[in-house]
Structures are given as C-alpha cells and as structure tokens.
Amino acid sequence: SSELTQDPAVSVALGQTVRITCQGDSLRSYYASWYQQKPGQAPVLVIYGKNNRPSGIPDRFSGSSSGNTASLTITGAQAEDEADYYCNSRDSSGNPVFGGGTKLTVL
Amino acid sequence: EVQLVQSGAEVKKPGESLKISCKGSGYSFTSYWIGWVRQMPGKGLEWMGIIYPGDSDTRYSPSFQGQVTISADKSISTAYLQWSSLKASDTAMYYCARLVVTGSSTSFDPWGQGTLVTVSS
C-alpha cells in the first residue's frame, strides 16, 4: 500500500480549474513532486519543490501544500491535460514513494 | 540535453534471467541517483530502488529487495536492472529516471522511454 493517497479519478469541464490532491504524513516534512502520464508514454515531471515548473510546462500548472496535503492545480484545463497524475515524495525511511495516481478526465 | 535511453523490449520465459539498461547523457552521470520504477499493465508507478553511480550505493524498496539487482557502470554512464529468474508477474513496463534531491524536494527528471518486459511461457 502507498504512503501517499490520491483520489482515483477526477473530472473537470474544459477551461475550468481542477485540484488534484495527495495526502501523506511525509508531506509535513517534504515537498511533493507531480508527474503527468499520457497513455503509452513515460511520466513527465510537471511540478517540483514548493511550486516550480520545469522548462516547457505551461503556467496553468501550479503546486501548493498545507499540512499533510499537497495539491496540483490546473487553471483553465485543456483537452491535452487529460492524463494520469502521480505525486511523489519520500516515505518514513526517506526513500522515494509514489501516490496511487489520479485519472483526470476533461469533459 | 539531459537524456536517459533504455534498452529495447524483451520477451522471456519464466525462469530465464534478464538485464536491462539505462544510459545517461548530457549531465554528470556520477553526481545523481538513478531510480528504477515498475508499472504493471493498467496500474500505477512503483519505486523499486535507486543507485548512486558515483560509488554504487544502492537502496531497494522492501517490496523488491531480493527480487532484483540494481547496478551501474559509471565508465559508460549506464545503470542496470536485472533478474536471475523471471516470473510471469514480472511482466511490466520498467522506467529509469534521474533522481534530483534539493533540500526538502525530491523529483524524478528526466525519465527514460521505458522498457517493456513480457514474461510468458
């Protein structure tokens, strides 16, 4: 079982804002990073650290954290944002751990 | 450009051995951990283990300890994941990724393209 918990599925209307959450005790000490994975493709880092986007990631993606919950927000979701999203941080031993993933549907 | 390129798809029989590779380029290979991640068909990402090519320090997820071996050859900037005796349940996509650790932030970037391993009799 994962030490990071995500909702299995979330939906958003085209152009609206959606928040994807990740819960875990380790998030009180470590930032989460977020990955987007489209069918048949490798995961891609979209958010890391406090709220940093790698080069090439649109600014509609943002990250935040409060207590034991990290959030990925997509402001103005686009059809191409439909994908699986995974959070990642460290577990109680300091080793990497992934959340179970959230399937985002853009309606 | 920082890049990880993995070896090609494999089809094996139960009981066979296998070693897949991940070659890094565009950065100092010995200065970053490399991680291996499993994704079974239709499932999520599972961290298997990490290796620091600079000194071959290796850490395994408890779920994979004893099941696989992670190694690296820093002279050719390549990390490896190997099995001594494959099982049908090892059928999955396997990704390598560079682990970037800065203070309280841990992230995998970039990722290799993945190696599909199919184990079937």
Coordinates of C-alpha atoms in Angstrom, one line a residue, chain A:
Chain A
S1 CA 0.0 0.0 0.0
S2 CA 1.1 3.5 -0.8
E3 CA 2.0 6.0 1.9
L4 CA 0.7 8.8 -0.4
T5 CA -3.0 8.8 -1.1
Q6 CA -4.7 10.2 -4.2
D7 CA -8.3 10.1 -5.4
P8 CA -8.5 7.5 -8.2
A9 CA -10.4 9.8 -10.6
V10 CA -11.3 13.4 -11.0
S11 CA -13.1 15.2 -13.8
V12 CA -13.2 18.9 -15.0
A13 CA -15.0 20.8 -17.6
L14 CA -12.9 22.3 -20.4
G15 CA -11.5 25.6 -19.3
Q16 CA -12.3 25.2 -15.7
T17 CA -10.0 24.8 -12.7
V18 CA -9.2 21.4 -11.1
R19 CA -7.3 20.5 -8.0
I20 CA -5.7 17.1 -7.6
T21 CA -4.6 16.2 -4.1
C22 CA -2.1 13.9 -2.4
Q23 CA -2.2 13.1 1.3
G24 CA 0.5 11.6 3.5
D25 CA 2.4 12.2 6.7
S26 CA 5.7 12.7 5.0
L27 CA 4.3 15.7 3.2
R28 CA 4.6 17.6 6.5
S29 CA 8.4 17.4 6.0
Y30 CA 8.9 17.0 2.3
Y31 CA 7.5 18.7 -0.8
A32 CA 5.6 16.6 -3.3
S33 CA 6.6 16.4 -7.0
W34 CA 3.9 15.8 -9.6
Y35 CA 4.0 13.8 -12.9
Q36 CA 1.8 13.7 -15.9
Q37 CA 1.5 10.4 -17.8
K38 CA -0.4 10.1 -21.0
P39 CA -1.3 6.7 -22.5
G40 CA 1.6 4.9 -23.9
Q41 CA 4.1 7.5 -22.7
A42 CA 6.6 7.8 -19.9
P43 CA 5.8 10.1 -17.0
V44 CA 6.8 13.8 -17.2
L45 CA 7.6 16.0 -14.3
V46 CA 5.2 19.0 -14.1
I47 CA 5.8 20.4 -10.6
Y48 CA 8.6 20.1 -8.1
G49 CA 9.6 21.7 -4.9
K50 CA 7.5 24.5 -3.3
N51 CA 5.9 25.4 -6.7
N52 CA 8.4 25.0 -9.5
R53 CA 7.7 24.1 -13.2
P54 CA 10.3 22.5 -15.4
S55 CA 11.0 24.3 -18.7
G56 CA 8.2 23.7 -21.2
I57 CA 5.4 23.1 -18.6
P58 CA 2.6 25.5 -19.1
D59 CA 2.0 28.0 -16.3
R60 CA -1.6 26.8 -15.9
F61 CA 0.0 24.0 -13.7
S62 CA 0.8 25.0 -10.1
G63 CA 1.5 23.3 -6.8
S64 CA 0.8 24.0 -3.2
S65 CA 0.9 22.3 0.2
S66 CA -0.8 22.5 3.5
G67 CA -0.2 20.2 6.4
N68 CA -0.2 16.6 5.2
T69 CA -1.8 17.5 1.8
A70 CA -0.1 18.5 -1.4
S71 CA -2.1 19.8 -4.4
L72 CA -1.7 20.1 -8.1
T73 CA -3.9 22.8 -9.6
I74 CA -4.7 23.2 -13.3
T75 CA -6.2 26.6 -14.0
G76 CA -8.1 26.5 -17.3
A77 CA -7.8 22.8 -18.0
Q78 CA -7.2 21.9 -21.7
A79 CA -8.2 18.7 -23.6
E80 CA -4.5 17.8 -23.7
D81 CA -4.3 17.8 -19.9
E82 CA -6.4 14.6 -19.8
A83 CA -3.9 12.1 -18.3
D84 CA -2.9 10.2 -15.2
Y85 CA -1.2 12.3 -12.5
Y86 CA 1.1 10.9 -9.8
C87 CA 2.5 12.6 -6.7
N88 CA 5.9 11.6 -5.3
S89 CA 7.7 12.4 -2.1
R90 CA 9.6 10.4 0.5
D91 CA 8.4 7.8 2.9
S92 CA 9.1 7.5 6.6
S93 CA 12.5 5.9 5.8
G94 CA 13.5 8.8 3.5
N95 CA 13.1 6.7 0.3
P96 CA 11.0 7.7 -2.7
V97 CA 7.3 6.8 -2.7
F98 CA 4.6 7.4 -5.3
G99 CA 0.9 8.0 -4.8
G100 CA -1.5 5.7 -6.4
G101 CA -2.3 8.1 -9.2
T102 CA -5.4 10.2 -10.3
K103 CA -7.0 9.8 -13.7
L104 CA -8.1 13.2 -14.9
T105 CA -10.9 13.4 -17.4
V106 CA -11.5 16.7 -19.2
L107 CA -15.2 17.0 -20.2

